[in-house]
mmCIF file of C-alpha atoms and ligand atoms in Angstrom:
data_model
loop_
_atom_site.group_PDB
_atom_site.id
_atom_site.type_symbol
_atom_site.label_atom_id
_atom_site.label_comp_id
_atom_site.label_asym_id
_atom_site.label_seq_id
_atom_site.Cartn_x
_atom_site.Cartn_y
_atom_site.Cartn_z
ATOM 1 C CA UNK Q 1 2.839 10.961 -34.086
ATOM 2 C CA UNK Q 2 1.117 13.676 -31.168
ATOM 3 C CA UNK Q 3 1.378 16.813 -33.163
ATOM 4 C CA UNK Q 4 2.933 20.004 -31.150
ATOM 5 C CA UNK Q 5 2.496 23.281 -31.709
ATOM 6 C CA UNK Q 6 4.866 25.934 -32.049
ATOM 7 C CA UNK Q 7 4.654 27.454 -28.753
ATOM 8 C CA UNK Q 8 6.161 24.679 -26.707
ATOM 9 C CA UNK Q 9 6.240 26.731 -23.360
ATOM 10 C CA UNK Q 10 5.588 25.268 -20.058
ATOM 11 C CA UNK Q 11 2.851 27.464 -19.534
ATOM 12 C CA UNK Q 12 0.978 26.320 -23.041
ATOM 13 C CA UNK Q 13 2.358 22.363 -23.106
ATOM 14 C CA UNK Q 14 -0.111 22.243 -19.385
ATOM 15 C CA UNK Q 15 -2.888 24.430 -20.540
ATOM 16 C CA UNK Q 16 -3.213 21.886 -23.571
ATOM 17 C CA UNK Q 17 -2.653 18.762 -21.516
ATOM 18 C CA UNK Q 18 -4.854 20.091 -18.928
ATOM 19 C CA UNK Q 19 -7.415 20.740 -21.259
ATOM 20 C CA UNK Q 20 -7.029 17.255 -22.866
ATOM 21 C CA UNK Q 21 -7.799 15.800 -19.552
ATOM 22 C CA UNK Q 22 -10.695 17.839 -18.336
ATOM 23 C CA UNK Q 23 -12.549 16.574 -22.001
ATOM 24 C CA UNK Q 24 -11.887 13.406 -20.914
ATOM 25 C CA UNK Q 25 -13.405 13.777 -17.896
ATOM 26 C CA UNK Q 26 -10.272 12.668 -15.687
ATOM 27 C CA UNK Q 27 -10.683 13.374 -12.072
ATOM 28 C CA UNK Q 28 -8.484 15.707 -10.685
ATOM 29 C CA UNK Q 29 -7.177 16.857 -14.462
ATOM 30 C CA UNK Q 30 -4.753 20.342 -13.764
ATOM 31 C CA UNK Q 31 -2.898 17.708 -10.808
ATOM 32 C CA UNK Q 32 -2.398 14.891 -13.243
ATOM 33 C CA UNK Q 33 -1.156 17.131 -15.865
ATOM 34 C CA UNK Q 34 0.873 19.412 -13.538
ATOM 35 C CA UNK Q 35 2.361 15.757 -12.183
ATOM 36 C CA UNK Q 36 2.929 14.045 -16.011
ATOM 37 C CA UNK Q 37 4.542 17.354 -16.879
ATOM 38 C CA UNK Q 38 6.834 17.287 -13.769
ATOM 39 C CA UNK Q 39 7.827 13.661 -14.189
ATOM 40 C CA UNK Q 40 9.128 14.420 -18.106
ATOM 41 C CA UNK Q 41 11.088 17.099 -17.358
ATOM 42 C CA UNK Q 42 12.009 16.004 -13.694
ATOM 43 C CA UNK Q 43 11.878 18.994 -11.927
ATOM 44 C CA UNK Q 44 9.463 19.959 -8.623
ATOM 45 C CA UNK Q 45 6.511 22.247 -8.910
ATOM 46 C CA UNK Q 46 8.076 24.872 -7.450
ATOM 47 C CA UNK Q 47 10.400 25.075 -10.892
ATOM 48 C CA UNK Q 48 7.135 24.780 -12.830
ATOM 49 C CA UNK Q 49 5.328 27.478 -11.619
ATOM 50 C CA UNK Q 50 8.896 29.677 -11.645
ATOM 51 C CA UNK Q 51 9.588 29.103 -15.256
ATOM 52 C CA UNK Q 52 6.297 29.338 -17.245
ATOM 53 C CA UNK Q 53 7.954 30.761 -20.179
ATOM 54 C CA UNK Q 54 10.542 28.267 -20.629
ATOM 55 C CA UNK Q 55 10.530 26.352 -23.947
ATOM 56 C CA UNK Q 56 10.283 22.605 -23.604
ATOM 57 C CA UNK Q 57 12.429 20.481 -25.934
ATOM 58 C CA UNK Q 58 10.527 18.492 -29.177
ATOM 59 C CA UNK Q 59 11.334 15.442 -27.673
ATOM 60 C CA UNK Q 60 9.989 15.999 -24.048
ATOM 61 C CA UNK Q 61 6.783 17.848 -25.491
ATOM 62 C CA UNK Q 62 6.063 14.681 -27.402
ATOM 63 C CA UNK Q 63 6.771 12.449 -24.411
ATOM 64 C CA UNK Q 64 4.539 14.426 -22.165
ATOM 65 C CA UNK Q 65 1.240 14.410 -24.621
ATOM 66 C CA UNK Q 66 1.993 10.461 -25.157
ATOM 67 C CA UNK Q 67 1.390 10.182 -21.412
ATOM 68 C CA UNK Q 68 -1.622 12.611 -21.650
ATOM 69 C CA UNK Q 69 -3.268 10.690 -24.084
ATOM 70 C CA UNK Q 70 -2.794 7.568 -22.087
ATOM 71 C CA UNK Q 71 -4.361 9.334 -19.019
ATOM 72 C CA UNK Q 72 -7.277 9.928 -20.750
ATOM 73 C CA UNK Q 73 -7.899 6.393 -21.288
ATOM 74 C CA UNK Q 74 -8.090 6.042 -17.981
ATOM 75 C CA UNK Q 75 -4.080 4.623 -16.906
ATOM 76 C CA UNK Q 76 -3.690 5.669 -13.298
ATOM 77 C CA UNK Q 77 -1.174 8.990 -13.242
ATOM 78 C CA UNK Q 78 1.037 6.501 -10.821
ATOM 79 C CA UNK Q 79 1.705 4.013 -13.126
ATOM 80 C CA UNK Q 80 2.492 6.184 -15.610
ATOM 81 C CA UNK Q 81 5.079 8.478 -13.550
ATOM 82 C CA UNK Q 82 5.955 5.349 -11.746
ATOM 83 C CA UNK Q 83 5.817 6.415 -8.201
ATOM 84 C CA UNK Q 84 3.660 7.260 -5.245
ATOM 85 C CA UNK Q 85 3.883 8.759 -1.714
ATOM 86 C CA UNK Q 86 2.895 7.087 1.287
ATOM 87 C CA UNK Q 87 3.961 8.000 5.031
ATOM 88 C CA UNK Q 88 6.368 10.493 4.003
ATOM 89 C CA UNK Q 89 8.340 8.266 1.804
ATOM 90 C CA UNK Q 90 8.758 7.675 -2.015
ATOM 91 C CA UNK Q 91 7.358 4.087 -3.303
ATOM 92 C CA UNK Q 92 8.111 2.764 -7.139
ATOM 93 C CA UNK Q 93 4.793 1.764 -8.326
ATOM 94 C CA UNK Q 94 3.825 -0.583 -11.436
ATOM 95 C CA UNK Q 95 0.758 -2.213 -12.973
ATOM 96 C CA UNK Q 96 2.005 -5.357 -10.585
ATOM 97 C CA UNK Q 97 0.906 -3.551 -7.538
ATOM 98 C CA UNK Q 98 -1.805 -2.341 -5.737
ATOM 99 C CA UNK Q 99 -1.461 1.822 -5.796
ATOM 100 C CA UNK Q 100 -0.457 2.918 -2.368
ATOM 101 C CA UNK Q 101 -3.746 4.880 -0.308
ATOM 102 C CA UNK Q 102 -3.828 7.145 2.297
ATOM 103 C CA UNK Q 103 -6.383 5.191 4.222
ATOM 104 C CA UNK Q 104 -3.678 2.664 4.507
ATOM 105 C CA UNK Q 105 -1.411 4.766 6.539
ATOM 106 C CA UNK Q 106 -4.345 4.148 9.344
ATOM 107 C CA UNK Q 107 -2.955 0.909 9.689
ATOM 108 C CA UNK Q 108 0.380 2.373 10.349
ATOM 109 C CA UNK Q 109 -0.961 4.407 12.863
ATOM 110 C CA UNK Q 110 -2.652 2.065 15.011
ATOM 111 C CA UNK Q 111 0.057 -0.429 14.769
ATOM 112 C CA UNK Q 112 2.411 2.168 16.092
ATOM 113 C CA UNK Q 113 0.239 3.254 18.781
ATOM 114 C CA UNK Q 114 -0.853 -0.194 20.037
ATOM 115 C CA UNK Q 115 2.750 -0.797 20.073
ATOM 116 C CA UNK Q 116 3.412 2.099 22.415
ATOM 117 C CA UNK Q 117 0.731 1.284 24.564
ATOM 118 C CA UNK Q 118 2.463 -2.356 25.093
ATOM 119 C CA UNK Q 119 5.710 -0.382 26.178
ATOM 120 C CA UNK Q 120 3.836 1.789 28.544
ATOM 121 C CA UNK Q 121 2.061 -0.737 29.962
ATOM 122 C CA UNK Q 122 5.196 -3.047 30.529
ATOM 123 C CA UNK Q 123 6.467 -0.079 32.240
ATOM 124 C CA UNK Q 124 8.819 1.301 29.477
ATOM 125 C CA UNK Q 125 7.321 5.065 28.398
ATOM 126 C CA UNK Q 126 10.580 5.834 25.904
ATOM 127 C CA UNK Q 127 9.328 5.402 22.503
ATOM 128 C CA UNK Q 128 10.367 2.158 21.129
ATOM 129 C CA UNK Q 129 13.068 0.854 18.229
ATOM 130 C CA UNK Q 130 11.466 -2.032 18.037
ATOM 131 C CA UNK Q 131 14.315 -4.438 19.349
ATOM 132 C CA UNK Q 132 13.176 -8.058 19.024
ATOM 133 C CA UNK Q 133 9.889 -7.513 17.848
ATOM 134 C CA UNK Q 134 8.993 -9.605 14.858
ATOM 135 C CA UNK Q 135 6.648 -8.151 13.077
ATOM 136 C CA UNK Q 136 3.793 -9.622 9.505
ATOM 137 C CA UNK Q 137 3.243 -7.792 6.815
ATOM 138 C CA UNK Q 138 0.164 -9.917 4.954
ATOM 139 C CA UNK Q 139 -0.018 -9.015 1.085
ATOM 140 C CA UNK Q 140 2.273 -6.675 1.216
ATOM 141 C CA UNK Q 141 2.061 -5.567 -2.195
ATOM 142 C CA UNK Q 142 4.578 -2.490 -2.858
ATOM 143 C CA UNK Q 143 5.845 -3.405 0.594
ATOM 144 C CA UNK Q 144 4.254 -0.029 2.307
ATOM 145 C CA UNK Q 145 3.267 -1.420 5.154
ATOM 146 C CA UNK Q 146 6.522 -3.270 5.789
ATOM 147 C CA UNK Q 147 8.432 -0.725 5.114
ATOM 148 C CA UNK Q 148 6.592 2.227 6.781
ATOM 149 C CA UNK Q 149 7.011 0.156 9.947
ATOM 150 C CA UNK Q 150 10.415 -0.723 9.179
ATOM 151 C CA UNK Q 151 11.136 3.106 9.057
ATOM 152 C CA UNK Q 152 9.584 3.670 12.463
ATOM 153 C CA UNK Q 153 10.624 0.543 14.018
ATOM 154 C CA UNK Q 154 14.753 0.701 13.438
ATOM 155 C CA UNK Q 155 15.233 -2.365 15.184
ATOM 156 C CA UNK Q 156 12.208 -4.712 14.357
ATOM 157 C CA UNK Q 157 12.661 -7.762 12.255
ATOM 158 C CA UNK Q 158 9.833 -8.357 9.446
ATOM 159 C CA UNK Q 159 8.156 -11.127 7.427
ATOM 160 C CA UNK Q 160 6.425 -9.748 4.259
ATOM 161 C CA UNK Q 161 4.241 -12.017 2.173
ATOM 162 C CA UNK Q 162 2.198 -11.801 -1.068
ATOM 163 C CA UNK Q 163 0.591 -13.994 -3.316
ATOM 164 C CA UNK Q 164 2.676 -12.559 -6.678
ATOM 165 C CA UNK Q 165 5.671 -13.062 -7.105
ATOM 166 C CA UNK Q 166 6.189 -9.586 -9.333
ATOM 167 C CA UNK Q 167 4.884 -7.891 -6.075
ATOM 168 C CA UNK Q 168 7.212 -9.009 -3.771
ATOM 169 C CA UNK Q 169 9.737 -8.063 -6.681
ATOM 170 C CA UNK Q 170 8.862 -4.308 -6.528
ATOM 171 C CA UNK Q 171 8.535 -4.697 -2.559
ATOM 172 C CA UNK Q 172 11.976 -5.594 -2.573
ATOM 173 C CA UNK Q 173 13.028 -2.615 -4.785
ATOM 174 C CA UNK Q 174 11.425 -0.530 -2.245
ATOM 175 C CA UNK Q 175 13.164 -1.855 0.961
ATOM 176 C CA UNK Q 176 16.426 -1.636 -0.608
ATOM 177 C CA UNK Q 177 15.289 1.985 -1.951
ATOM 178 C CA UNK Q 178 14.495 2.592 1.924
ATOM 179 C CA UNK Q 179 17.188 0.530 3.049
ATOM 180 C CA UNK Q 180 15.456 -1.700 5.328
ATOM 181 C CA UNK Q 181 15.989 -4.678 2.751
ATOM 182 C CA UNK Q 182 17.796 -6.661 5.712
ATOM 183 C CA UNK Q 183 15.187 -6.611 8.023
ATOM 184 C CA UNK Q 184 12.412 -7.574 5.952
ATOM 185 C CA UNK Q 185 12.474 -11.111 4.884
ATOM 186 C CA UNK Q 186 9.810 -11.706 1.407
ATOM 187 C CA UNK Q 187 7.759 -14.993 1.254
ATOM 188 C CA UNK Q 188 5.426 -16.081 -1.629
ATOM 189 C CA UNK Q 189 2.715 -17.554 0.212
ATOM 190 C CA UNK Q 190 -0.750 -17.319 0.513
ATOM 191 C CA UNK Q 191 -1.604 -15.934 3.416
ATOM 192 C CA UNK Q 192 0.432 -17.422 6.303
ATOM 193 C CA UNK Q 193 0.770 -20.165 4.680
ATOM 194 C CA UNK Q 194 5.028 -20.689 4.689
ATOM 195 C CA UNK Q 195 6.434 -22.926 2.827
ATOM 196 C CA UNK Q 196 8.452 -25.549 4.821
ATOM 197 C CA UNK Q 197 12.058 -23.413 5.404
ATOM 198 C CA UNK Q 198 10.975 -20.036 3.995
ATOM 199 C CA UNK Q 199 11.194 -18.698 7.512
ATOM 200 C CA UNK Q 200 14.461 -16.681 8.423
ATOM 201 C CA UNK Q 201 16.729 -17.878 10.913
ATOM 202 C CA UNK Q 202 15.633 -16.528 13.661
ATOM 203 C CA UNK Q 203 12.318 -17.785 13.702
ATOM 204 C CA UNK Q 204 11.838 -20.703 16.129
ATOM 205 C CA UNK Q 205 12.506 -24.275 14.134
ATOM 206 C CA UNK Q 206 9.634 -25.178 15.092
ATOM 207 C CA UNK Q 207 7.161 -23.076 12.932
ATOM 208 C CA UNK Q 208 9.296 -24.405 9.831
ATOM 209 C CA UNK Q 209 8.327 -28.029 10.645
ATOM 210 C CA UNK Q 210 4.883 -28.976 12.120
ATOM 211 C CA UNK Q 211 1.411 -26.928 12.128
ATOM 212 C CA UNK Q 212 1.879 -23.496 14.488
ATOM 213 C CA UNK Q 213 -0.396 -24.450 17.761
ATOM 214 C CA UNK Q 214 1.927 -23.970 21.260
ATOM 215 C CA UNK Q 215 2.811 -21.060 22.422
ATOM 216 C CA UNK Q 216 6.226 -21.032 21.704
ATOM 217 C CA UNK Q 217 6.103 -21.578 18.262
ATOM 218 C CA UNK Q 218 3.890 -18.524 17.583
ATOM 219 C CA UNK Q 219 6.284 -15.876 16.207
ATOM 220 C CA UNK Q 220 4.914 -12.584 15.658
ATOM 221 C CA UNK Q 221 4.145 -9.581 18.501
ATOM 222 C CA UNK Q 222 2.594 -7.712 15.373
ATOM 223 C CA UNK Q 223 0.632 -8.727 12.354
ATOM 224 C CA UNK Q 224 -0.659 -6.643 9.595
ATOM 225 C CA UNK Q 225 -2.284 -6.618 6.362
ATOM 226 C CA UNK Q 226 -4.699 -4.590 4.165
ATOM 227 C CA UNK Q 227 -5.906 -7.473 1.972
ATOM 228 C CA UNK Q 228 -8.018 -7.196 -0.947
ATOM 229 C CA UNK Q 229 -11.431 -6.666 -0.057
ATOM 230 C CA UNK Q 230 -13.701 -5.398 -3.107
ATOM 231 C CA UNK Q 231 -16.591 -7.763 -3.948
ATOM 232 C CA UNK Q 232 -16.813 -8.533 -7.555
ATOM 233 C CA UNK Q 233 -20.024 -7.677 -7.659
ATOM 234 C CA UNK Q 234 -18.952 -4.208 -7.062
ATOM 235 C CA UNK Q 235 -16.708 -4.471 -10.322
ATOM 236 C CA UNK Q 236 -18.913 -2.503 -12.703
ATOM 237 C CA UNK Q 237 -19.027 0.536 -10.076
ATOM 238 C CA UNK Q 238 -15.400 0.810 -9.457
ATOM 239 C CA UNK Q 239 -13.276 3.758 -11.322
ATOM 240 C CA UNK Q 240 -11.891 2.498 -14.447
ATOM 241 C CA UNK Q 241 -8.470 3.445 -13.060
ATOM 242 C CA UNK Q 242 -8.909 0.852 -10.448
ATOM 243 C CA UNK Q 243 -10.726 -1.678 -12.711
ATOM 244 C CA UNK Q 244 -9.195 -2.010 -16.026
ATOM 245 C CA UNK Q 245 -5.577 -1.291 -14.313
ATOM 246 C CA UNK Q 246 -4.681 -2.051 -10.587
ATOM 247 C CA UNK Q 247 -4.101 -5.984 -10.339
ATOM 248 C CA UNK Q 248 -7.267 -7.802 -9.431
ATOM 249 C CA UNK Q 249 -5.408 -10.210 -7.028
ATOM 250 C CA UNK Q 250 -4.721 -7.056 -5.551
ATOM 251 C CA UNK Q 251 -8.379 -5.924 -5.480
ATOM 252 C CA UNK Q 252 -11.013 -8.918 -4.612
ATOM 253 C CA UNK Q 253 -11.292 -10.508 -2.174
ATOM 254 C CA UNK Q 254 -14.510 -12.622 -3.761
ATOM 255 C CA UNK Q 255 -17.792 -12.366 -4.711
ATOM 256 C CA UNK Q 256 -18.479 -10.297 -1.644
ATOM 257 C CA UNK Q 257 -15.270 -8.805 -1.226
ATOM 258 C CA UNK Q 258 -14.857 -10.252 2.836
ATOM 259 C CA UNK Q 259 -14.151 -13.647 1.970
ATOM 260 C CA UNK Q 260 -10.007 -13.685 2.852
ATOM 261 C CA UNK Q 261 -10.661 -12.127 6.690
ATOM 262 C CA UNK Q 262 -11.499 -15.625 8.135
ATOM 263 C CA UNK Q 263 -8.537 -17.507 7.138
ATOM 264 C CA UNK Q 264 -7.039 -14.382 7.606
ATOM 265 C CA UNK Q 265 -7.717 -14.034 11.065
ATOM 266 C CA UNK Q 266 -7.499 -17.717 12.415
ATOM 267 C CA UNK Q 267 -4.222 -17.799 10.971
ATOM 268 C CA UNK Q 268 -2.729 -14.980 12.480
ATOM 269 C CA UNK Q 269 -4.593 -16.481 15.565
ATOM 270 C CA UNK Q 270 -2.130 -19.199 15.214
ATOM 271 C CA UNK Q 271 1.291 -17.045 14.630
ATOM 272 C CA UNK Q 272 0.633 -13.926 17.152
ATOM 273 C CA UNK Q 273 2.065 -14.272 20.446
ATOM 274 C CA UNK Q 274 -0.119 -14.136 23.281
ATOM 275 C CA UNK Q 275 -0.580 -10.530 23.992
ATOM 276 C CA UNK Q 276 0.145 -9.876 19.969
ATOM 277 C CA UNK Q 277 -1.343 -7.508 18.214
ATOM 278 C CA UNK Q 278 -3.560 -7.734 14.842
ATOM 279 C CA UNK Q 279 -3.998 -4.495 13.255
ATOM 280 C CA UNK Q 280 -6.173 -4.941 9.637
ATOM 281 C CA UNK Q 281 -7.796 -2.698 6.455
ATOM 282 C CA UNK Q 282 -10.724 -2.946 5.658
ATOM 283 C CA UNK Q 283 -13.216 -2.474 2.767
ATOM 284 C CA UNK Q 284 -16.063 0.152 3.135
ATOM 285 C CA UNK Q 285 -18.487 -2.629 4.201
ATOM 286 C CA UNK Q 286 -16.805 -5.135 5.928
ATOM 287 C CA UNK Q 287 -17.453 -4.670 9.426
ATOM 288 C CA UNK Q 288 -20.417 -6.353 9.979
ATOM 289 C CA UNK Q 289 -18.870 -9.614 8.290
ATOM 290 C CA UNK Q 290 -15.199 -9.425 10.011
ATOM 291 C CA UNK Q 291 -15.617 -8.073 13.425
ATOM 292 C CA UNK Q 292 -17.490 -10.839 14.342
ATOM 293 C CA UNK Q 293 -14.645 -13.247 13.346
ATOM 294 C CA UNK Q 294 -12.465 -12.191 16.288
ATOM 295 C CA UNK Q 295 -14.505 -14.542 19.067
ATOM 296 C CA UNK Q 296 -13.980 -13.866 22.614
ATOM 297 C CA UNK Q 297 -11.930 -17.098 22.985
ATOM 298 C CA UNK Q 298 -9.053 -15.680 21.539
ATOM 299 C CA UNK Q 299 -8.975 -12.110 21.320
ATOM 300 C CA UNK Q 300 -9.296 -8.976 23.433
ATOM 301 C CA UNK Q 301 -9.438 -5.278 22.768
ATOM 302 C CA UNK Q 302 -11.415 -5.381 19.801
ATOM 303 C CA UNK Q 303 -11.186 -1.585 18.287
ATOM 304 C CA UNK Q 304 -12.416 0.257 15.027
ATOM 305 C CA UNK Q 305 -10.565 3.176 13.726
ATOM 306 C CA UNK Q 306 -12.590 5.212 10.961
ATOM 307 C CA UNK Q 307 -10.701 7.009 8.402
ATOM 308 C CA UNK Q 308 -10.596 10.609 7.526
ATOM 309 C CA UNK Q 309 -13.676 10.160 5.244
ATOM 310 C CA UNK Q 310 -15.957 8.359 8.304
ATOM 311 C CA UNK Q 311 -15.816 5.161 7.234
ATOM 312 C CA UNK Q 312 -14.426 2.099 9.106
ATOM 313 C CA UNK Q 313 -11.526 1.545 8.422
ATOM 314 C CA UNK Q 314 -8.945 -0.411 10.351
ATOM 315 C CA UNK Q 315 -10.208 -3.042 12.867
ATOM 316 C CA UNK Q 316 -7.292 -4.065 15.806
ATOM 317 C CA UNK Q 317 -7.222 -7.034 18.231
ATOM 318 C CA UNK Q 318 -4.540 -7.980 20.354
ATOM 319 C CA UNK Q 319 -4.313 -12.225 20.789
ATOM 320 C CA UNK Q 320 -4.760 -13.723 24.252
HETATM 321 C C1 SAM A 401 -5.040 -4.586 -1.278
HETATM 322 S S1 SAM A 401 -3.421 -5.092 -1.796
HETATM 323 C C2 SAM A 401 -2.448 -4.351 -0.504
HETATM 324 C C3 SAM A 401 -1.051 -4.039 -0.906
HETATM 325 C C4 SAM A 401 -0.275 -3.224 0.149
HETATM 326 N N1 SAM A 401 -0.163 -3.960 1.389
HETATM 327 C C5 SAM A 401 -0.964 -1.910 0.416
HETATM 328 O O1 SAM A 401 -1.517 -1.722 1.495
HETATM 329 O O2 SAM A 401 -0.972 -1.043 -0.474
HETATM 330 C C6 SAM A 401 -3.469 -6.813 -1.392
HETATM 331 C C7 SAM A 401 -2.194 -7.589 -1.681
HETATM 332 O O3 SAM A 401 -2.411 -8.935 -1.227
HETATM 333 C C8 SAM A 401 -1.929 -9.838 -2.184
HETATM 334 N N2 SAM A 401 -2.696 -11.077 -2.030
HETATM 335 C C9 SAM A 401 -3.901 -11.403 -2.544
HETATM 336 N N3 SAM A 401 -4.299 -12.601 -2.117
HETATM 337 C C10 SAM A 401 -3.316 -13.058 -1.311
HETATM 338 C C11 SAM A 401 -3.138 -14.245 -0.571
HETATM 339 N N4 SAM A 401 -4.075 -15.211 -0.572
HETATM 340 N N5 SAM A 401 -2.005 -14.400 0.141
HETATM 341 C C12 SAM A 401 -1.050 -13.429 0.136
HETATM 342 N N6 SAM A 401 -1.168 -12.271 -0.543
HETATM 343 C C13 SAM A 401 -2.288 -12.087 -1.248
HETATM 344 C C14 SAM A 401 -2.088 -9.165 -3.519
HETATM 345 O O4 SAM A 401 -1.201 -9.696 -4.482
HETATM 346 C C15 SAM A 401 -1.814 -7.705 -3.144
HETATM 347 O O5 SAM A 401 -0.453 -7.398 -3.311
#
């Protein structure tokens, strides 16, 4: 039983929690408290900082420092209120998924803007819905990706795969949250990898029955995917948030953390379309192992994108 004190105010329920935090050396301690307080009581921050005086009920009081305490064992402040931006848009989050990041909406970017730059140069300058575009989403995790695109793309079709099955099942939650649930079409695979018939109708028959190698049977004009990448190695220097919490199918990639970007990449060599476009995440140091990877026989317009913080970030191809 978390013992409360009488004065069960808004103002004194975050000073304690806040305070709780900060001794337990929690990065970024007044937000996480401030965000834990707003998910008990579910109001905005705007209604916190208006009603400082208002007295919390027992009930929520003791909710709110059961959540503080497991904060300051180190649970991520996601998977405790269950939910985390990316691109503008609400995603449910649980210990089954990789947290959304904001260095992933890079990938969103460059998608999108290698995507206008096909319109433009096939002569059509009016930004695009998408129409007949088909359109990978590799590991997709709480379906960001996917569904970001979705949002942007109104009239793209999408394949979204993942190794784990209770991903996909919170992707799914999110696409019908975002209502894009009929465009994207989930696949436990690994990789590429489709299991004979798992492909959606419109997909050529072709790609359902014999190993992808003509033309016609590659499917995609867009792949994407920000797949794990951490080394193990790195293990013992990684947050405990991220260590002891976020799903480590979600997190390695191997020993050195690059190993998945080969298959990776000569399977999507395999499904893009000639002129389609690979658009990928990557980990802090794994430029010098992947960029090679994308040899001159089969891809052009090799570009890095760094992210806000300098670092290399997304790497983008487009198939020949
Ligand atoms: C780094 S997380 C990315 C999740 C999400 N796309 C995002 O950007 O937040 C990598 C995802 O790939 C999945 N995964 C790992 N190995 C895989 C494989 N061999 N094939 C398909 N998915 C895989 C994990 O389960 C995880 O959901």
């Amino acid at each position: 039983m978390i013992e409360l004190s009488l004065d069960n105010s808004v103002r004194s329920l975050l000073k304690r929690g806040i305070a709780q935090l900060r001794d337990a050396d929690i990065p970024s301690f007044t937000l996480a408290a401030e965000l834990l307080l707003l998910h008990v009581l579910g109001r905005n921050r705007t209604w916190l900082y208006a009603h400082p005086e208002e007295i919390i009920a027992d009930a929520d009081a003791q909710r709110f420092f059961e959540l503080i305490a497991r904060r300051a064992t180190g649970e991520p402040t996601q998977y405790l209120t269950g939910k985390q931006e990316f691109w503008g848009l609400e995603f449910e989050v649980t210990p089954d998924i990789l947290i959304p990041r904001p260095e992933t909406e890079h990938v969103i970017e460059v998608a999108l803007d290698r995507l206008a730059l096909r319109e433009l140069r096939a002569g059509r300058p009016q930004k695009s819905a998408g129409s007949g575009l088909q359109i990978a989403d590799i590991g997709t995790g709480s379906g960001c990706i996917a569904i970001a695109l979705a949002k942007e793309l109104t009239a793209a079709d999408f394949v979204a795969t993942d190794i784990s099955p209770a991903a996909l099942a919170v992707a799914k939650r999110n696409a019908t949250r975002h209502a894009v649930a009929d465009r994207i079409h989930f696949i436990e695979c690994n990789l590429l990898a489709f299991p004979v018939g798992a492909m959606p109708n419109s997909a050529p028959s072709v790609f359902n029955e014999s190993p992808v190698t003509s033309h016609q049977s590659r499917l995609f004009h867009l792949i994407a995917s920000n797949p794990p990448y951490i080394g193990r190695r790195e293990a013992p220097s990684l947050p405990r948030e991220v260590r002891d919490h976020e799903p480590p199918s979600a997190l390695f990639g191997g020993e050195e953390g690059y190993e998945l970007y080969a298959d990776l990449i000569a399977q999507s060599a395999a499904h893009l379309k000639p002129g389609g476009i690979l658009v990928l995440e990557l980990g802090h140091n794994s430029l010098p192992a992947v960029q090679p990877l994308l040899d001159a026989a089969n891809w052009t317009d090799v570009a890095v994108t760094n992210d806000l913080a300098g670092i290399p970030r997304v790497l983008a191809a487009e198939r020949l």
